[in-house]
């Protein structure tokens, strides 16, 4: 746009010069017009020789040629000025459009940055909350070590309870369990570093992500053999499915079934919570055979 402006300025200067030249030629023609007319009349009526007539004709042709050249130059400069003016206007429109587009892009990027900042703040807040819980638990490591040992004893008690109930049951050839909650698995079955004590221990089930209060569904039909507080498991529900298979649902905020009650597959038996030894709301889910913990993954559909 700046280059076009400079070209337009130079063209306007040439236009002013051309106009001045045209006016000068016009003035000269006007000034000499009567003299030329007289000379032409003299050529036609008073000339004494052909050379005099030729001189007058050449003079008039010269004046006409100068005026024509000046007019042509003026018109050419005017056309160039108009072209540059149109080009400059088009370039200015392009610049305005580019600025508007850049402003819109800056606004969009500003919105994305603000959204990312909010997301980072939310993640940082959640991480800080979880770290604070873990730090608080680890500061009471001795107490929770004792509770973990008590949890192991509770697990042993559950094993004994199920063993006594299932010892006379024939082993089922197969067992199918539905997912008790739709959330993803956050910690599988097997050896892992304990999230509170920071020591490697056997994780006897699978942890599922879920929100506080979400429903927990029975993985299969069966009879409730435990419903209520159970040491480090917190509020827990244990269901005997027959064929020496059982499932356990731990850390709930509430339970909705009673011992001896028969439940159907998919029936709501409890709600997600963080009772017992838990850093936050989730479901600890176990599959047991004759009381012993096994990996739930092969049985989940």
mmCIF file of C-alpha atoms in Angstrom:
data_model
loop_
_atom_site.group_PDB
_atom_site.id
_atom_site.type_symbol
_atom_site.label_atom_id
_atom_site.label_comp_id
_atom_site.label_asym_id
_atom_site.label_seq_id
_atom_site.Cartn_x
_atom_site.Cartn_y
_atom_site.Cartn_z
ATOM 1 C CA UNK A 1 0.000 0.000 0.000
ATOM 2 C CA UNK A 2 2.868 2.400 0.801
ATOM 3 C CA UNK A 3 4.493 1.633 -2.578
ATOM 4 C CA UNK A 4 1.203 2.346 -4.373
ATOM 5 C CA UNK A 5 0.792 5.604 -2.455
ATOM 6 C CA UNK A 6 4.253 6.740 -3.530
ATOM 7 C CA UNK A 7 3.528 5.805 -7.156
ATOM 8 C CA UNK A 8 0.243 7.715 -6.978
ATOM 9 C CA UNK A 9 2.026 10.763 -5.550
ATOM 10 C CA UNK A 10 4.566 10.694 -8.394
ATOM 11 C CA UNK A 11 1.795 10.272 -10.965
ATOM 12 C CA UNK A 12 -0.149 13.213 -9.503
ATOM 13 C CA UNK A 13 2.990 15.338 -9.772
ATOM 14 C CA UNK A 14 3.337 14.388 -13.421
ATOM 15 C CA UNK A 15 -0.370 15.119 -13.866
ATOM 16 C CA UNK A 16 0.121 18.652 -12.481
ATOM 17 C CA UNK A 17 3.038 19.198 -14.857
ATOM 18 C CA UNK A 18 1.015 17.867 -17.805
ATOM 19 C CA UNK A 19 -1.923 20.084 -16.923
ATOM 20 C CA UNK A 20 0.385 23.113 -16.725
ATOM 21 C CA UNK A 21 1.871 22.282 -20.108
ATOM 22 C CA UNK A 22 -1.583 21.830 -21.596
ATOM 23 C CA UNK A 23 -2.785 25.126 -20.211
ATOM 24 C CA UNK A 24 0.367 26.817 -21.558
ATOM 25 C CA UNK A 25 -0.148 25.329 -25.028
ATOM 26 C CA UNK A 26 -3.797 26.294 -24.966
ATOM 27 C CA UNK A 27 -2.891 29.840 -23.929
ATOM 28 C CA UNK A 28 -0.315 30.097 -26.688
ATOM 29 C CA UNK A 29 -2.824 28.848 -29.188
ATOM 30 C CA UNK A 30 -5.378 31.349 -27.975
ATOM 31 C CA UNK A 31 -2.771 34.131 -27.963
ATOM 32 C CA UNK A 32 -1.588 33.352 -31.478
ATOM 33 C CA UNK A 33 -4.942 32.274 -32.735
ATOM 34 C CA UNK A 34 -5.880 35.679 -34.218
ATOM 35 C CA UNK A 35 -2.407 36.180 -35.654
ATOM 36 C CA UNK A 36 -2.528 32.741 -37.212
ATOM 37 C CA UNK A 37 -5.938 33.536 -38.647
ATOM 38 C CA UNK A 38 -4.607 36.761 -40.126
ATOM 39 C CA UNK A 39 -1.559 34.944 -41.430
ATOM 40 C CA UNK A 40 -3.799 32.252 -42.885
ATOM 41 C CA UNK A 41 -5.988 34.935 -44.501
ATOM 42 C CA UNK A 42 -2.904 36.592 -45.853
ATOM 43 C CA UNK A 43 -1.783 33.275 -47.204
ATOM 44 C CA UNK A 44 -5.092 32.853 -48.978
ATOM 45 C CA UNK A 45 -5.701 36.404 -50.113
ATOM 46 C CA UNK A 46 -2.515 38.456 -49.922
ATOM 47 C CA UNK A 47 0.335 36.020 -50.409
ATOM 48 C CA UNK A 48 2.721 37.045 -53.044
ATOM 49 C CA UNK A 49 4.418 33.662 -53.414
ATOM 50 C CA UNK A 50 3.855 29.934 -52.743
ATOM 51 C CA UNK A 51 6.635 29.947 -50.105
ATOM 52 C CA UNK A 52 4.699 32.473 -47.996
ATOM 53 C CA UNK A 53 1.601 30.261 -48.101
ATOM 54 C CA UNK A 54 3.653 27.197 -47.115
ATOM 55 C CA UNK A 55 5.175 28.987 -44.105
ATOM 56 C CA UNK A 56 1.732 29.880 -42.730
ATOM 57 C CA UNK A 57 0.448 26.337 -43.133
ATOM 58 C CA UNK A 58 3.514 24.847 -41.346
ATOM 59 C CA UNK A 59 3.072 27.256 -38.455
ATOM 60 C CA UNK A 60 -0.581 26.256 -37.944
ATOM 61 C CA UNK A 61 0.274 22.543 -38.133
ATOM 62 C CA UNK A 62 3.013 22.982 -35.541
ATOM 63 C CA UNK A 63 0.684 24.734 -33.124
ATOM 64 C CA UNK A 64 -1.960 22.032 -33.577
ATOM 65 C CA UNK A 65 0.614 19.266 -33.070
ATOM 66 C CA UNK A 66 1.924 20.784 -29.824
ATOM 67 C CA UNK A 67 -1.611 21.099 -28.482
ATOM 68 C CA UNK A 68 -2.452 17.504 -29.485
ATOM 69 C CA UNK A 69 0.719 16.169 -27.829
ATOM 70 C CA UNK A 70 0.009 18.090 -24.637
ATOM 71 C CA UNK A 71 -3.576 16.778 -24.576
ATOM 72 C CA UNK A 72 -2.397 13.190 -25.179
ATOM 73 C CA UNK A 73 0.148 13.467 -22.366
ATOM 74 C CA UNK A 74 -2.490 14.912 -20.060
ATOM 75 C CA UNK A 75 -4.983 12.122 -20.845
ATOM 76 C CA UNK A 76 -2.297 9.438 -20.395
ATOM 77 C CA UNK A 77 -1.300 10.790 -17.011
ATOM 78 C CA UNK A 78 -4.952 11.014 -16.003
ATOM 79 C CA UNK A 79 -5.508 7.348 -16.931
ATOM 80 C CA UNK A 80 -2.401 6.296 -15.000
ATOM 81 C CA UNK A 81 -3.547 8.316 -11.999
ATOM 82 C CA UNK A 82 -6.979 6.627 -12.125
ATOM 83 C CA UNK A 83 -5.385 3.179 -12.355
ATOM 84 C CA UNK A 84 -3.105 3.842 -9.402
ATOM 85 C CA UNK A 85 -6.036 5.245 -7.424
ATOM 86 C CA UNK A 86 -8.078 2.080 -8.034
ATOM 87 C CA UNK A 87 -5.101 -0.127 -7.184
ATOM 88 C CA UNK A 88 -4.502 1.831 -3.997
ATOM 89 C CA UNK A 89 -8.159 1.480 -2.970
ATOM 90 C CA UNK A 90 -8.052 -2.278 -3.621
ATOM 91 C CA UNK A 91 -4.836 -2.608 -1.619
ATOM 92 C CA UNK A 92 -6.340 -0.613 1.244
ATOM 93 C CA UNK A 93 -9.380 -2.929 1.252
ATOM 94 C CA UNK A 94 -7.038 -5.933 1.374
ATOM 95 C CA UNK A 95 -5.139 -4.393 4.276
ATOM 96 C CA UNK A 96 -8.390 -3.746 6.177
ATOM 97 C CA UNK A 97 -9.563 -7.321 5.544
ATOM 98 C CA UNK A 98 -6.178 -8.701 6.666
ATOM 99 C CA UNK A 99 -6.303 -6.617 9.844
ATOM 100 C CA UNK A 100 -9.841 -7.805 10.609
ATOM 101 C CA UNK A 101 -8.797 -11.414 10.037
ATOM 102 C CA UNK A 102 -5.747 -10.964 12.273
ATOM 103 C CA UNK A 103 -7.922 -9.387 14.965
ATOM 104 C CA UNK A 104 -10.344 -12.333 14.791
ATOM 105 C CA UNK A 105 -7.465 -14.808 15.010
ATOM 106 C CA UNK A 106 -6.000 -12.966 18.002
ATOM 107 C CA UNK A 107 -9.388 -13.081 19.695
ATOM 108 C CA UNK A 108 -9.737 -16.824 19.001
ATOM 109 C CA UNK A 109 -6.217 -17.520 20.302
ATOM 110 C CA UNK A 110 -6.955 -15.427 23.368
ATOM 111 C CA UNK A 111 -10.023 -17.560 24.068
ATOM 112 C CA UNK A 112 -8.020 -20.770 23.649
ATOM 113 C CA UNK A 113 -5.291 -19.495 25.972
ATOM 114 C CA UNK A 114 -7.903 -18.579 28.586
ATOM 115 C CA UNK A 115 -9.494 -22.031 28.276
ATOM 116 C CA UNK A 116 -6.109 -23.745 28.616
ATOM 117 C CA UNK A 117 -5.323 -21.614 31.651
ATOM 118 C CA UNK A 118 -8.607 -22.664 33.294
ATOM 119 C CA UNK A 119 -7.906 -26.317 32.527
ATOM 120 C CA UNK A 120 -4.365 -26.057 33.924
ATOM 121 C CA UNK A 121 -5.728 -24.404 37.055
ATOM 122 C CA UNK A 122 -8.334 -27.145 37.487
ATOM 123 C CA UNK A 123 -5.716 -29.899 37.046
ATOM 124 C CA UNK A 124 -3.319 -28.147 39.409
ATOM 125 C CA UNK A 125 -6.079 -27.760 42.006
ATOM 126 C CA UNK A 126 -6.992 -31.446 41.766
ATOM 127 C CA UNK A 127 -3.339 -32.513 41.968
ATOM 128 C CA UNK A 128 -2.790 -30.278 44.989
ATOM 129 C CA UNK A 129 -5.853 -31.747 46.692
ATOM 130 C CA UNK A 130 -4.723 -35.323 46.035
ATOM 131 C CA UNK A 131 -1.149 -34.570 47.096
ATOM 132 C CA UNK A 132 -2.433 -33.020 50.299
ATOM 133 C CA UNK A 133 -4.465 -36.147 51.050
ATOM 134 C CA UNK A 134 -1.512 -38.440 50.353
ATOM 135 C CA UNK A 135 0.808 -36.242 52.432
ATOM 136 C CA UNK A 136 -1.651 -36.288 55.293
ATOM 137 C CA UNK A 137 -1.942 -40.055 55.094
ATOM 138 C CA UNK A 138 1.827 -40.564 54.875
ATOM 139 C CA UNK A 139 2.355 -38.313 57.878
ATOM 140 C CA UNK A 140 0.283 -40.860 59.749
ATOM 141 C CA UNK A 141 2.104 -43.795 58.202
ATOM 142 C CA UNK A 142 2.328 -45.731 61.443
ATOM 143 C CA UNK A 143 -1.406 -45.541 61.959
ATOM 144 C CA UNK A 144 -2.179 -46.571 58.396
ATOM 145 C CA UNK A 145 0.375 -49.357 58.457
ATOM 146 C CA UNK A 146 -1.567 -50.786 61.345
ATOM 147 C CA UNK A 147 -4.812 -50.257 59.409
ATOM 148 C CA UNK A 148 -3.314 -51.946 56.332
ATOM 149 C CA UNK A 149 -2.413 -54.900 58.466
ATOM 150 C CA UNK A 150 -5.956 -54.823 59.781
ATOM 151 C CA UNK A 151 -7.174 -54.688 56.164
ATOM 152 C CA UNK A 152 -5.186 -57.834 55.463
ATOM 153 C CA UNK A 153 -6.838 -59.441 58.465
ATOM 154 C CA UNK A 154 -10.239 -58.271 57.163
ATOM 155 C CA UNK A 155 -9.469 -59.774 53.773
ATOM 156 C CA UNK A 156 -8.567 -63.007 55.507
ATOM 157 C CA UNK A 157 -11.864 -62.880 57.405
ATOM 158 C CA UNK A 158 -13.765 -62.400 54.119
ATOM 159 C CA UNK A 159 -11.842 -65.367 52.709
ATOM 160 C CA UNK A 160 -12.826 -67.484 55.689
ATOM 161 C CA UNK A 161 -16.467 -66.374 55.466
ATOM 162 C CA UNK A 162 -16.685 -67.279 51.780
ATOM 163 C CA UNK A 163 -14.775 -70.508 52.241
ATOM 164 C CA UNK A 164 -17.245 -71.692 54.869
ATOM 165 C CA UNK A 165 -20.211 -70.727 52.650
ATOM 166 C CA UNK A 166 -18.837 -72.178 49.411
ATOM 167 C CA UNK A 167 -16.847 -75.235 50.425
ATOM 168 C CA UNK A 168 -19.737 -77.552 49.549
ATOM 169 C CA UNK A 169 -20.579 -75.785 46.284
ATOM 170 C CA UNK A 170 -19.455 -77.478 43.071
ATOM 171 C CA UNK A 171 -16.955 -75.316 41.156
ATOM 172 C CA UNK A 172 -18.613 -73.563 38.224
ATOM 173 C CA UNK A 173 -17.040 -74.269 34.844
ATOM 174 C CA UNK A 174 -17.154 -70.585 34.018
ATOM 175 C CA UNK A 175 -18.126 -67.231 35.468
ATOM 176 C CA UNK A 176 -19.100 -64.023 33.685
ATOM 177 C CA UNK A 177 -19.128 -60.623 35.440
ATOM 178 C CA UNK A 178 -20.398 -57.319 34.056
ATOM 179 C CA UNK A 179 -18.525 -54.114 34.778
ATOM 180 C CA UNK A 180 -19.880 -52.735 38.079
ATOM 181 C CA UNK A 181 -19.271 -49.122 36.954
ATOM 182 C CA UNK A 182 -18.648 -47.706 33.455
ATOM 183 C CA UNK A 183 -15.469 -45.788 34.346
ATOM 184 C CA UNK A 184 -11.963 -46.835 33.290
ATOM 185 C CA UNK A 185 -9.648 -49.056 35.334
ATOM 186 C CA UNK A 186 -7.174 -46.869 37.232
ATOM 187 C CA UNK A 187 -5.252 -49.634 39.018
ATOM 188 C CA UNK A 188 -5.186 -53.291 37.908
ATOM 189 C CA UNK A 189 -4.820 -56.483 39.911
ATOM 190 C CA UNK A 190 -1.282 -57.376 41.004
ATOM 191 C CA UNK A 191 1.770 -55.989 42.756
ATOM 192 C CA UNK A 192 1.869 -52.194 42.972
ATOM 193 C CA UNK A 193 3.188 -49.333 45.027
ATOM 194 C CA UNK A 194 0.629 -48.510 47.675
ATOM 195 C CA UNK A 195 -0.726 -44.962 47.016
ATOM 196 C CA UNK A 196 -0.703 -44.045 50.701
ATOM 197 C CA UNK A 197 2.224 -45.860 52.259
ATOM 198 C CA UNK A 198 4.542 -45.817 49.244
ATOM 199 C CA UNK A 199 5.464 -49.487 49.691
ATOM 200 C CA UNK A 200 5.024 -52.336 47.207
ATOM 201 C CA UNK A 201 2.113 -54.570 48.111
ATOM 202 C CA UNK A 202 -0.324 -56.924 46.461
ATOM 203 C CA UNK A 203 -3.376 -55.152 45.063
ATOM 204 C CA UNK A 204 -6.084 -57.782 45.408
ATOM 205 C CA UNK A 205 -8.612 -56.264 43.005
ATOM 206 C CA UNK A 206 -9.187 -53.630 40.328
ATOM 207 C CA UNK A 207 -9.860 -49.930 40.960
ATOM 208 C CA UNK A 208 -12.407 -48.157 38.756
ATOM 209 C CA UNK A 209 -12.675 -44.387 38.343
ATOM 210 C CA UNK A 210 -16.069 -42.968 39.304
ATOM 211 C CA UNK A 211 -17.637 -39.858 40.819
ATOM 212 C CA UNK A 212 -18.811 -39.667 44.412
ATOM 213 C CA UNK A 213 -22.340 -41.037 44.717
ATOM 214 C CA UNK A 214 -22.379 -42.858 41.350
ATOM 215 C CA UNK A 215 -24.263 -46.191 41.497
ATOM 216 C CA UNK A 216 -22.390 -49.478 41.874
ATOM 217 C CA UNK A 217 -24.053 -52.417 40.098
ATOM 218 C CA UNK A 218 -23.901 -56.109 40.937
ATOM 219 C CA UNK A 219 -21.554 -57.811 38.477
ATOM 220 C CA UNK A 220 -23.719 -60.948 38.468
ATOM 221 C CA UNK A 221 -26.752 -62.366 40.204
ATOM 222 C CA UNK A 222 -26.237 -63.778 43.698
ATOM 223 C CA UNK A 223 -26.878 -63.540 47.426
ATOM 224 C CA UNK A 224 -25.525 -60.751 49.646
ATOM 225 C CA UNK A 225 -23.316 -62.209 52.397
ATOM 226 C CA UNK A 226 -21.968 -58.902 53.730
ATOM 227 C CA UNK A 227 -23.171 -55.278 53.628
ATOM 228 C CA UNK A 228 -21.665 -52.596 55.857
ATOM 229 C CA UNK A 229 -18.358 -51.361 57.306
ATOM 230 C CA UNK A 230 -15.458 -53.768 56.815
ATOM 231 C CA UNK A 231 -12.200 -52.311 58.197
ATOM 232 C CA UNK A 232 -9.876 -50.848 55.557
ATOM 233 C CA UNK A 233 -12.422 -51.742 52.866
ATOM 234 C CA UNK A 234 -14.691 -49.097 54.349
ATOM 235 C CA UNK A 235 -18.331 -49.700 53.530
ATOM 236 C CA UNK A 236 -18.354 -52.934 51.547
ATOM 237 C CA UNK A 237 -20.765 -55.346 49.898
ATOM 238 C CA UNK A 238 -19.894 -59.018 49.277
ATOM 239 C CA UNK A 239 -22.052 -61.151 46.965
ATOM 240 C CA UNK A 240 -21.922 -64.964 46.671
ATOM 241 C CA UNK A 241 -22.691 -65.961 43.061
ATOM 242 C CA UNK A 242 -22.548 -69.717 43.586
ATOM 243 C CA UNK A 243 -20.112 -72.129 41.987
ATOM 244 C CA UNK A 244 -17.531 -70.900 44.559
ATOM 245 C CA UNK A 245 -17.404 -67.425 42.912
ATOM 246 C CA UNK A 246 -17.970 -64.156 44.802
ATOM 247 C CA UNK A 247 -17.450 -60.425 44.243
ATOM 248 C CA UNK A 248 -16.578 -57.607 46.658
ATOM 249 C CA UNK A 249 -17.325 -53.856 46.274
ATOM 250 C CA UNK A 250 -15.358 -51.587 48.633
ATOM 251 C CA UNK A 251 -14.978 -47.918 49.761
ATOM 252 C CA UNK A 252 -18.646 -47.091 49.088
ATOM 253 C CA UNK A 253 -20.426 -44.096 50.591
ATOM 254 C CA UNK A 254 -23.638 -46.081 51.145
ATOM 255 C CA UNK A 255 -25.017 -49.587 50.630
ATOM 256 C CA UNK A 256 -28.558 -50.424 49.510
ATOM 257 C CA UNK A 257 -28.798 -54.172 50.214
ATOM 258 C CA UNK A 258 -28.935 -56.409 53.278
ATOM 259 C CA UNK A 259 -27.385 -59.756 54.164
ATOM 260 C CA UNK A 260 -29.375 -62.651 52.756
ATOM 261 C CA UNK A 261 -30.961 -60.567 49.993
ATOM 262 C CA UNK A 262 -30.880 -61.971 46.453
ATOM 263 C CA UNK A 263 -29.775 -59.440 43.820
ATOM 264 C CA UNK A 264 -29.934 -59.527 40.036
ATOM 265 C CA UNK A 265 -27.083 -58.752 37.664
ATOM 266 C CA UNK A 266 -26.889 -54.981 37.138
ATOM 267 C CA UNK A 267 -28.909 -54.147 40.268
ATOM 268 C CA UNK A 268 -27.645 -51.147 42.256
ATOM 269 C CA UNK A 269 -26.095 -52.403 45.485
ATOM 270 C CA UNK A 270 -24.094 -49.370 46.712
ATOM 271 C CA UNK A 271 -22.813 -45.881 45.844
ATOM 272 C CA UNK A 272 -19.277 -44.700 45.086
ATOM 273 C CA UNK A 273 -17.406 -43.206 48.028
ATOM 274 C CA UNK A 274 -14.003 -42.942 49.709
ATOM 275 C CA UNK A 275 -14.568 -44.792 52.974
ATOM 276 C CA UNK A 276 -11.812 -46.889 54.549
ATOM 277 C CA UNK A 277 -8.280 -46.570 53.193
ATOM 278 C CA UNK A 278 -8.932 -44.502 50.041
ATOM 279 C CA UNK A 279 -7.354 -41.305 48.686
ATOM 280 C CA UNK A 280 -10.496 -40.338 46.799
ATOM 281 C CA UNK A 281 -13.809 -41.651 45.493
ATOM 282 C CA UNK A 282 -13.468 -44.848 43.447
ATOM 283 C CA UNK A 283 -14.555 -48.477 43.420
ATOM 284 C CA UNK A 284 -12.276 -51.294 44.592
ATOM 285 C CA UNK A 285 -13.664 -54.450 42.983
ATOM 286 C CA UNK A 286 -12.608 -58.028 43.720
ATOM 287 C CA UNK A 287 -13.418 -61.454 42.296
ATOM 288 C CA UNK A 288 -12.870 -64.391 44.664
ATOM 289 C CA UNK A 289 -12.913 -68.153 44.192
ATOM 290 C CA UNK A 290 -13.598 -70.092 47.370
ATOM 291 C CA UNK A 291 -12.546 -66.935 49.236
ATOM 292 C CA UNK A 292 -9.227 -66.369 47.457
ATOM 293 C CA UNK A 293 -8.635 -63.216 45.385
ATOM 294 C CA UNK A 294 -8.069 -63.705 41.659
ATOM 295 C CA UNK A 295 -7.563 -61.280 38.776
ATOM 296 C CA UNK A 296 -11.040 -59.956 37.813
ATOM 297 C CA UNK A 297 -9.989 -59.041 34.257
ATOM 298 C CA UNK A 298 -10.567 -62.473 32.621
ATOM 299 C CA UNK A 299 -14.140 -62.584 33.988
ATOM 300 C CA UNK A 300 -15.266 -59.089 33.055
ATOM 301 C CA UNK A 301 -17.308 -58.739 29.864
#
